[in-house]
CSV table of C-alpha atoms and ligand atoms in Angstrom, one decimal:
chain,number,residue,atom,x,y,z
A,1357,UNK,CA,145.5,154.0,139.0
A,1358,UNK,CA,144.4,152.4,142.4
A,1359,UNK,CA,142.6,149.1,142.8
A,1360,UNK,CA,139.3,151.1,143.5
A,1361,UNK,CA,139.7,153.1,140.3
A,1362,UNK,CA,140.5,150.0,138.3
A,1363,UNK,CA,137.3,148.2,139.6
A,1364,UNK,CA,135.2,151.3,138.9
A,1365,UNK,CA,136.4,151.7,135.2
A,1366,UNK,CA,135.9,147.9,134.6
A,1367,UNK,CA,132.5,148.2,136.0
A,1368,UNK,CA,131.6,151.2,134.0
A,1369,UNK,CA,132.8,149.5,130.8
A,1370,UNK,CA,130.7,146.3,131.4
A,1371,UNK,CA,127.6,148.3,132.4
A,1372,UNK,CA,128.1,150.4,129.3
A,1373,UNK,CA,128.1,147.2,127.1
A,1374,UNK,CA,125.2,145.4,128.8
A,1375,UNK,CA,122.8,144.3,126.2
A,1376,UNK,CA,119.7,144.2,128.0
A,1377,UNK,CA,118.0,144.5,131.4
A,1378,UNK,CA,118.8,140.9,132.5
A,1379,UNK,CA,122.6,141.4,131.8
A,1380,UNK,CA,122.3,144.7,133.8
A,1381,UNK,CA,120.8,142.9,136.7
A,1382,UNK,CA,123.5,140.2,136.6
A,1383,UNK,CA,126.2,143.0,136.8
A,1384,UNK,CA,124.2,144.7,139.9
A,1385,UNK,CA,124.5,141.3,141.7
A,1386,UNK,CA,128.2,141.0,140.7
A,1387,UNK,CA,129.1,144.4,142.2
A,1388,UNK,CA,126.4,145.4,144.6
A,1389,UNK,CA,124.8,142.0,145.7
A,1390,UNK,CA,125.3,140.4,149.0
A,1391,UNK,CA,128.5,138.6,147.7
A,1392,UNK,CA,129.2,141.3,145.3
A,1393,UNK,CA,132.8,142.7,144.9
A,1394,UNK,CA,131.9,146.2,146.1
A,1395,UNK,CA,129.8,144.8,148.9
A,1396,UNK,CA,132.7,142.6,150.1
A,1397,UNK,CA,134.9,145.8,150.1
A,1398,UNK,CA,132.4,147.6,152.2
A,1399,UNK,CA,132.5,144.6,154.7
A,1400,UNK,CA,136.3,144.5,155.0
A,1401,UNK,CA,136.3,148.2,156.3
A,1402,UNK,CA,135.0,146.8,159.5
A,1403,UNK,CA,138.0,144.8,160.3
A,1404,UNK,CA,140.5,147.5,159.5
A,1405,UNK,CA,142.4,149.6,162.0
A,1406,UNK,CA,140.9,152.9,162.6
A,1407,UNK,CA,143.4,154.9,160.6
A,1408,UNK,CA,143.2,152.7,157.5
A,1409,UNK,CA,139.4,152.7,157.7
A,1410,UNK,CA,139.3,156.5,157.8
A,1411,UNK,CA,141.6,156.7,154.8
A,1412,UNK,CA,139.7,153.9,152.7
A,1413,UNK,CA,135.9,154.3,153.7
A,1414,UNK,CA,135.4,157.4,151.6
A,1415,UNK,CA,137.0,155.7,148.5
A,1416,UNK,CA,134.8,152.7,148.9
A,1417,UNK,CA,131.6,154.6,149.4
A,1418,UNK,CA,132.5,156.7,146.3
A,1419,UNK,CA,133.0,153.5,144.5
A,1420,UNK,CA,129.8,152.1,145.5
A,1421,UNK,CA,127.8,155.3,144.5
A,1422,UNK,CA,129.5,155.3,141.2
A,1423,UNK,CA,128.5,151.8,140.3
A,1424,UNK,CA,125.0,152.2,141.6
A,1425,UNK,CA,124.8,155.5,139.5
A,1426,UNK,CA,126.1,153.8,136.4
A,1427,UNK,CA,123.7,150.9,136.7
A,1428,UNK,CA,120.6,153.3,137.2
A,1429,UNK,CA,121.7,155.6,134.4
A,1430,UNK,CA,122.2,152.5,132.0
A,1431,UNK,CA,118.7,151.3,133.2
A,1432,UNK,CA,117.0,154.4,132.4
A,1433,UNK,CA,118.6,154.7,129.1
A,1434,UNK,CA,117.6,151.1,128.1
A,1435,UNK,CA,113.8,152.0,129.1
A,1436,UNK,CA,113.7,155.2,127.2
A,1437,UNK,CA,115.1,153.4,124.1
A,1438,UNK,CA,112.5,150.6,124.5
A,1439,UNK,CA,109.7,153.2,124.6
A,1440,UNK,CA,111.2,155.0,121.6
A,1441,UNK,CA,111.3,151.9,119.6
A,1442,UNK,CA,107.7,151.0,120.6
A,1443,UNK,CA,106.4,154.5,119.7
A,1444,UNK,CA,108.2,154.5,116.4
A,1445,UNK,CA,106.6,151.1,115.5
A,1446,UNK,CA,103.1,152.3,116.4
A,1447,UNK,CA,101.0,154.4,114.0
A,1448,UNK,CA,97.8,156.1,115.0
A,1449,UNK,CA,95.6,157.4,112.1
A,1450,UNK,CA,93.3,159.9,113.8
A,1451,UNK,CA,91.4,160.4,110.5
A,1452,UNK,CA,89.8,156.8,110.9
A,1453,UNK,CA,86.2,156.8,112.1
A,1454,UNK,CA,85.9,155.3,115.6
A,1455,UNK,CA,84.7,151.7,115.7
A,1456,UNK,CA,81.1,151.8,116.5
A,1457,UNK,CA,80.2,150.5,120.1
A,1458,UNK,CA,77.1,148.0,120.0
A,1459,UNK,CA,74.3,150.1,121.5
A,1460,UNK,CA,71.1,148.7,123.1
A,1461,UNK,CA,67.6,149.7,122.3
A,1462,UNK,CA,64.6,150.5,124.2
A,1463,UNK,CA,61.9,147.7,123.9
A,1464,UNK,CA,58.5,149.1,122.6
A,1465,UNK,CA,56.8,148.2,125.9
A,1466,UNK,CA,59.2,150.3,128.0
A,1467,UNK,CA,59.0,153.1,125.4
A,1468,UNK,CA,55.2,153.1,125.6
A,1469,UNK,CA,55.3,153.0,129.4
A,1470,UNK,CA,57.7,156.0,129.4
A,1471,UNK,CA,55.2,157.8,127.0
A,1472,UNK,CA,52.3,157.0,129.3
A,1473,UNK,CA,54.3,158.4,132.4
A,1474,UNK,CA,55.0,161.6,130.5
A,1475,UNK,CA,51.5,162.1,129.3
A,1476,UNK,CA,49.9,161.5,132.8
A,1477,UNK,CA,52.5,163.4,134.8
A,1478,UNK,CA,51.2,166.4,132.8
A,1479,UNK,CA,47.8,165.7,134.1
A,1480,UNK,CA,49.0,165.4,137.6
A,1481,UNK,CA,49.2,161.6,137.9
A,1482,UNK,CA,52.1,159.8,139.7
A,1483,UNK,CA,53.3,156.4,138.8
A,1484,UNK,CA,52.7,153.7,141.4
A,1485,UNK,CA,54.1,150.2,141.4
A,1486,UNK,CA,53.5,147.1,143.5
A,1487,UNK,CA,54.3,143.4,143.9
A,1488,UNK,CA,53.6,141.1,140.9
A,1489,UNK,CA,53.1,138.2,143.5
A,1490,UNK,CA,50.0,139.3,145.3
A,1491,UNK,CA,47.6,137.8,147.9
A,1492,UNK,CA,44.2,137.1,146.8
A,1493,UNK,CA,42.7,140.0,149.2
A,1494,UNK,CA,44.4,142.7,147.1
A,1495,UNK,CA,44.0,141.0,143.7
A,1496,UNK,CA,40.3,139.9,144.2
A,1497,UNK,CA,38.4,140.6,147.4
A,1498,UNK,CA,39.2,144.2,147.8
A,1499,UNK,CA,38.1,144.8,144.1
A,1500,UNK,CA,34.6,143.3,144.9
A,1501,UNK,CA,35.5,139.8,143.4
A,1502,UNK,CA,34.4,137.4,146.1
A,1503,UNK,CA,35.4,133.8,146.7
A,1504,UNK,CA,32.8,132.6,144.0
A,1505,UNK,CA,33.9,135.0,141.3
A,1506,UNK,CA,34.8,133.0,138.0
A,1507,UNK,CA,38.1,134.8,137.5
A,1508,UNK,CA,39.4,133.1,140.7
A,1509,UNK,CA,39.1,129.7,138.8
A,1510,UNK,CA,42.4,127.7,138.9
A,1511,UNK,CA,42.4,127.7,135.1
A,1512,UNK,CA,42.5,131.5,134.9
A,1513,UNK,CA,44.9,132.4,137.5
A,1514,UNK,CA,48.4,131.2,138.5
A,1515,UNK,CA,48.4,130.2,142.1
A,1516,UNK,CA,51.2,129.4,144.6
A,1517,UNK,CA,50.8,126.5,147.0
A,1518,UNK,CA,48.6,127.5,149.8
A,1519,UNK,CA,50.7,128.7,152.7
A,1520,UNK,CA,47.9,130.2,154.8
A,1521,UNK,CA,49.3,133.9,154.6
A,1522,UNK,CA,47.1,136.6,156.2
A,1523,UNK,CA,45.8,138.1,152.9
A,1524,UNK,CA,44.9,134.7,151.5
A,1525,UNK,CA,46.6,132.6,148.8
A,1526,UNK,CA,49.5,134.1,146.9
A,1527,UNK,CA,49.1,134.3,143.1
A,1528,UNK,CA,50.6,136.1,140.2
A,1529,UNK,CA,48.5,139.3,139.9
A,1530,UNK,CA,45.9,139.2,137.1
A,1531,UNK,CA,45.8,143.1,136.8
A,1532,UNK,CA,47.6,146.1,138.2
A,1533,UNK,CA,44.4,147.0,140.3
A,1534,UNK,CA,46.0,145.7,143.5
A,1535,UNK,CA,48.5,148.6,143.2
A,1536,UNK,CA,45.7,151.1,143.3
A,1537,UNK,CA,44.1,149.3,146.3
A,1538,UNK,CA,47.5,149.5,148.2
A,1539,UNK,CA,47.9,153.1,147.4
A,1540,UNK,CA,44.4,153.9,148.7
A,1541,UNK,CA,45.0,151.9,151.7
A,1542,UNK,CA,48.3,153.4,152.5
A,1543,UNK,CA,48.1,157.1,151.3
A,1544,UNK,CA,44.2,157.7,151.4
A,1545,UNK,CA,42.5,160.3,149.3
A,1546,UNK,CA,42.8,162.4,147.1
A,1547,UNK,CA,44.9,160.4,144.8
A,1548,UNK,CA,45.7,160.4,141.1
A,1549,UNK,CA,48.0,157.5,140.0
A,1550,UNK,CA,48.7,155.3,137.0
A,1551,UNK,CA,50.0,151.8,137.6
A,1552,UNK,CA,51.9,150.2,134.8
A,1553,UNK,CA,53.3,146.8,134.9
A,1554,UNK,CA,53.3,143.0,134.2
A,1555,UNK,CA,50.3,140.9,134.8
A,1556,UNK,CA,49.6,137.2,134.4
A,1557,UNK,CA,46.7,135.1,133.1
A,1558,UNK,CA,46.5,131.5,132.5
A,1559,UNK,CA,45.9,132.1,128.8
A,1560,UNK,CA,47.9,131.5,125.6
A,1561,UNK,CA,47.0,131.9,121.9
A,1562,UNK,CA,47.7,134.2,118.9
A,1563,UNK,CA,46.4,137.3,120.8
A,1564,UNK,CA,47.0,136.3,124.5
A,1565,UNK,CA,50.3,135.6,126.2
A,1566,UNK,CA,50.4,134.2,129.7
A,1567,UNK,CA,52.3,137.5,130.7
A,1568,UNK,CA,51.3,140.9,129.4
A,1569,UNK,CA,51.4,144.5,130.3
A,1570,UNK,CA,48.7,146.8,131.5
A,1571,UNK,CA,48.4,150.4,132.7
A,1572,UNK,CA,45.6,151.2,134.9
A,1573,UNK,CA,44.7,154.6,136.1
A,1574,UNK,CA,42.9,155.8,139.3
A,1575,UNK,CA,41.6,159.2,140.4
A,1576,UNK,CA,39.9,159.5,143.8
A,1577,UNK,CA,38.7,163.0,144.9
A,1578,UNK,CA,35.6,164.8,145.9
A,1579,UNK,CA,32.8,165.2,143.2
A,1580,UNK,CA,34.4,163.0,140.5
A,1581,UNK,CA,32.0,162.0,137.6
A,1582,UNK,CA,32.0,160.4,134.3
A,1583,UNK,CA,32.9,163.8,132.5
A,1584,UNK,CA,36.2,163.7,134.3
A,1585,UNK,CA,36.8,160.1,133.0
A,1586,UNK,CA,35.9,161.0,129.4
A,1587,UNK,CA,38.0,164.2,129.3
A,1588,UNK,CA,41.0,162.4,130.8
A,1589,UNK,CA,40.9,159.5,128.4
A,1590,UNK,CA,40.3,161.6,125.4
A,1591,UNK,CA,43.3,164.0,126.4
A,1592,UNK,CA,45.5,160.9,127.0
A,1593,UNK,CA,44.6,159.2,123.6
A,1594,UNK,CA,45.2,162.4,121.7
A,1595,UNK,CA,48.6,163.0,123.3
A,1596,UNK,CA,49.5,159.4,122.8
A,1597,UNK,CA,48.4,158.9,119.2
A,1598,UNK,CA,49.4,162.5,118.4
A,1599,UNK,CA,46.3,163.4,116.7
A,1600,UNK,CA,43.6,165.8,117.5
A,1601,UNK,CA,40.7,164.0,115.8
A,1602,UNK,CA,40.6,161.1,118.1
A,1603,UNK,CA,36.8,160.3,118.8
A,1604,UNK,CA,35.6,158.2,121.8
A,1605,UNK,CA,32.5,156.3,122.2
A,1606,UNK,CA,31.5,155.1,125.7
A,1607,UNK,CA,29.3,151.9,125.9
A,1608,UNK,CA,27.8,150.4,129.0
A,1609,UNK,CA,29.6,147.4,130.3
A,1610,UNK,CA,30.2,145.5,133.6
A,1611,UNK,CA,33.4,145.1,135.8
A,1612,UNK,CA,33.0,144.2,139.4
A,1613,UNK,CA,35.3,147.0,140.6
A,1614,UNK,CA,33.5,149.9,138.8
A,1615,UNK,CA,29.8,151.0,138.8
A,1616,UNK,CA,28.7,152.2,136.3
A,1617,UNK,CA,31.2,150.5,133.9
A,1618,UNK,CA,32.0,151.6,130.4
A,1619,UNK,CA,33.9,150.1,127.5
A,1620,UNK,CA,35.7,152.7,125.5
A,1621,UNK,CA,35.9,152.5,121.7
A,1622,UNK,CA,37.8,154.7,119.4
A,1623,UNK,CA,37.0,155.6,115.8
A,1624,UNK,CA,39.3,154.5,113.0
A,1625,UNK,CA,39.5,154.8,109.2
A,1626,UNK,CA,40.6,151.9,106.9
A,1627,UNK,CA,43.5,153.4,105.0
A,1628,UNK,CA,44.9,150.8,102.4
A,1629,UNK,CA,43.6,147.9,104.5
A,1630,UNK,CA,45.1,149.2,107.7
A,1631,UNK,CA,43.2,150.6,110.6
A,1632,UNK,CA,44.2,154.1,111.5
A,1633,UNK,CA,42.8,155.7,114.5
A,1634,UNK,CA,41.0,159.1,114.1
A,1635,UNK,CA,37.7,160.3,113.1
A,1636,UNK,CA,34.2,159.1,114.1
A,1637,UNK,CA,33.6,155.3,113.8
A,1638,UNK,CA,30.3,156.1,112.4
A,1639,UNK,CA,31.7,157.9,109.2
A,1640,UNK,CA,31.5,156.0,105.9
A,1641,UNK,CA,34.6,153.5,105.7
A,1642,UNK,CA,35.2,153.9,109.4
A,1643,UNK,CA,34.7,151.7,112.4
A,1644,UNK,CA,34.9,151.6,116.2
A,1645,UNK,CA,37.7,149.7,118.0
A,1646,UNK,CA,37.3,148.6,121.6
A,1647,UNK,CA,40.5,149.9,123.4
A,1648,UNK,CA,39.9,150.6,127.0
A,1649,UNK,CA,37.8,149.4,130.0
A,1650,UNK,CA,36.8,151.9,132.6
A,1651,UNK,CA,34.3,153.3,135.0
A,1652,UNK,CA,33.3,154.9,138.3
A,1653,UNK,CA,35.1,153.0,141.1
A,1654,UNK,CA,32.5,150.8,142.9
A,1655,UNK,CA,31.5,152.3,146.3
A,1656,UNK,CA,32.3,149.0,147.9
A,1657,UNK,CA,35.9,149.1,146.6
A,1658,UNK,CA,36.3,152.5,148.0
A,1659,UNK,CA,34.9,151.3,151.2
A,1660,UNK,CA,37.1,148.2,151.4
A,1661,UNK,CA,40.2,150.4,151.0
A,1662,UNK,CA,39.2,152.2,154.1
A,1663,UNK,CA,37.7,155.5,152.6
A,1664,UNK,CA,34.2,156.9,152.9
A,1665,UNK,CA,32.4,156.5,149.6
A,1666,UNK,CA,30.0,159.4,150.5
A,1667,UNK,CA,32.9,161.6,150.7
A,1668,UNK,CA,35.2,160.4,147.9
A,1669,UNK,CA,34.5,159.2,144.4
A,1670,UNK,CA,36.6,158.3,141.5
A,1671,UNK,CA,37.0,156.8,138.1
A,1672,UNK,CA,39.4,154.0,136.9
A,1673,UNK,CA,40.5,152.7,133.6
A,1674,UNK,CA,42.6,149.9,132.3
A,1675,UNK,CA,44.4,149.3,128.9
A,1676,UNK,CA,46.8,146.7,127.4
A,1677,UNK,CA,50.3,148.5,127.0
A,1678,UNK,CA,51.2,145.9,124.4
A,1679,UNK,CA,48.1,146.6,122.5
A,1680,UNK,CA,48.8,150.3,122.6
A,1681,UNK,CA,52.4,149.7,121.3
A,1682,UNK,CA,51.1,147.5,118.4
A,1683,UNK,CA,48.6,150.1,117.4
A,1684,UNK,CA,51.0,153.0,117.5
A,1685,UNK,CA,54.1,151.4,116.1
A,1686,UNK,CA,52.5,148.8,113.8
A,1687,UNK,CA,53.5,145.4,115.1
A,1688,UNK,CA,51.2,142.6,114.2
A,1689,UNK,CA,52.1,139.6,116.4
A,1690,UNK,CA,52.0,140.0,120.1
A,1691,UNK,CA,54.0,136.8,120.8
A,1692,UNK,CA,57.0,138.4,119.1
A,1693,UNK,CA,57.1,141.0,122.0
A,1694,UNK,CA,58.3,138.3,124.4
A,1695,UNK,CA,60.3,136.0,122.1
A,1696,UNK,CA,63.7,137.8,123.0
A,1697,UNK,CA,64.8,137.9,119.3
A,1698,UNK,CA,67.2,140.7,119.0
A,1699,UNK,CA,66.4,140.9,115.3
A,1700,UNK,CA,62.9,142.0,116.3
A,1701,UNK,CA,64.2,144.4,118.8
A,1702,UNK,CA,66.7,145.9,116.3
A,1703,UNK,CA,63.7,146.4,114.0
A,1704,UNK,CA,61.1,147.8,116.5
A,1705,UNK,CA,63.5,149.0,119.4
A,1706,UNK,CA,63.9,152.7,120.1
A,1707,UNK,CA,66.9,154.9,120.9
A,1708,UNK,CA,67.7,155.1,124.5
A,1709,UNK,CA,68.7,158.7,123.8
A,1710,UNK,CA,65.2,159.7,122.5
A,1711,UNK,CA,63.3,160.3,125.8
A,1712,UNK,CA,59.5,161.1,125.2
A,1713,UNK,CA,58.7,164.7,126.2
A,1714,UNK,CA,55.5,166.5,125.6
A,1715,UNK,CA,57.4,169.6,124.2
A,1716,UNK,CA,59.6,167.6,121.7
A,1717,UNK,CA,56.7,165.2,120.7
A,1718,UNK,CA,56.0,162.2,122.9
A,1719,UNK,CA,56.2,159.5,120.2
A,1720,UNK,CA,59.5,158.0,119.1
A,1721,UNK,CA,61.0,159.2,115.9
A,1722,UNK,CA,61.5,156.6,113.3
B,3211,2U9,C1,40.7,150.0,141.6
B,3211,2U9,C2,39.4,150.3,141.1
B,3211,2U9,C3,39.0,150.1,139.7
B,3211,2U9,C4,40.5,149.3,136.6
B,3211,2U9,C5,39.8,149.0,135.4
B,3211,2U9,C6,39.2,148.0,133.4
B,3211,2U9,C7,38.2,148.6,133.6
B,3211,2U9,C8,39.6,147.1,132.2
B,3211,2U9,C9,41.1,145.9,131.0
B,3211,2U9,C10,41.5,146.7,129.8
B,3211,2U9,C11,42.2,145.7,128.9
B,3211,2U9,C12,42.4,145.0,131.4
B,3211,2U9,O1,44.4,144.9,130.0
B,3211,2U9,S1,43.1,144.6,129.9
B,3211,2U9,O2,42.8,143.2,129.5
B,3211,2U9,N1,40.8,146.7,132.0
B,3211,2U9,O3,38.7,146.8,131.5
B,3211,2U9,N2,40.2,148.2,134.4
B,3211,2U9,S2,38.2,149.5,135.1
B,3211,2U9,O4,39.6,149.5,137.6
B,3211,2U9,C13,40.0,149.7,138.9
B,3211,2U9,C14,41.3,149.4,139.4
B,3211,2U9,C15,41.6,149.7,140.7
B,3211,2U9,C16,40.9,150.2,143.0
């Protein structure tokens, strides 16, 4: 056995006996590292006479390859053994139920807004949105509420410091009506939209929160009259409350942005102390509940939005989304809607997979 063969068998023996990857790495350095014995042999080839180099070089190269191969083989074997051991130690019971992932729920206000969008889409209404921080022209002036109107008082509306912007002072919108004004100004007529969203009033007690939700509707077209308004609201309420026996009563009222204006009451029955919508409010044991405000859009509002009121007429209505949710799903405290208590949401929230559709029933299933 020559020196090369001795070195190779010694290296193979040590590599075979290496206990772990660290020991193997130490052996790699010992043989193939910069100062390693095989590397040194390779270097000495350079200083040999050509004949001697020609005779020895293939042997040294073969030695280097043999050691490198033995190191790689041992390393692969160690890694495979480690994987084997891990797999043998792990058990996976595929019959166990998967742990349940926490799932969010849909807030009743969002649920009702989705239902409204679905119902009104079926009647050809688009959903329009706009800024919650408005200027006083869009929130008040364009809606026939001039400077002197009491709703403009500081104690009713949240104002921002006056910065002299073009449309007047900035404020938190008190209704979603400015969205309809913006739509009329930018898109003209005819139009059919609902505008759902947050509105703000400086008001706070058991039945009023400083922020609440409204949906308003607007139809502008030729020849629109109160009959269209009544049919639309009746069709909407029947679809929303999922009852055919919804009866409306229109009472004269006043809003600056509509003329004539009507308050819309819905008949209800008292069932074990609870008000349940349906039937005429004049029947024995029944009553009327005020639910919506509405009317024919005031010609001055149509004019201020840049349309000709002799050509275009329309109707508009407004209703509280929170109120609709309470009536349909039975919550009794408005303030709980905005407390952010997850227990309330777990109780009243809806499944995100239960999208309202007219065909499957617009209401959420319990
Ligand atoms: C334009 C023209 C007219 C929207 C209307 C009401 C009547 C109304 C209240 C219901 C309950 C607000 O949430 S509430 O407090 N709304 O009574 N809203 S008519 O009239 C408009 C809107 C936009 C351009």
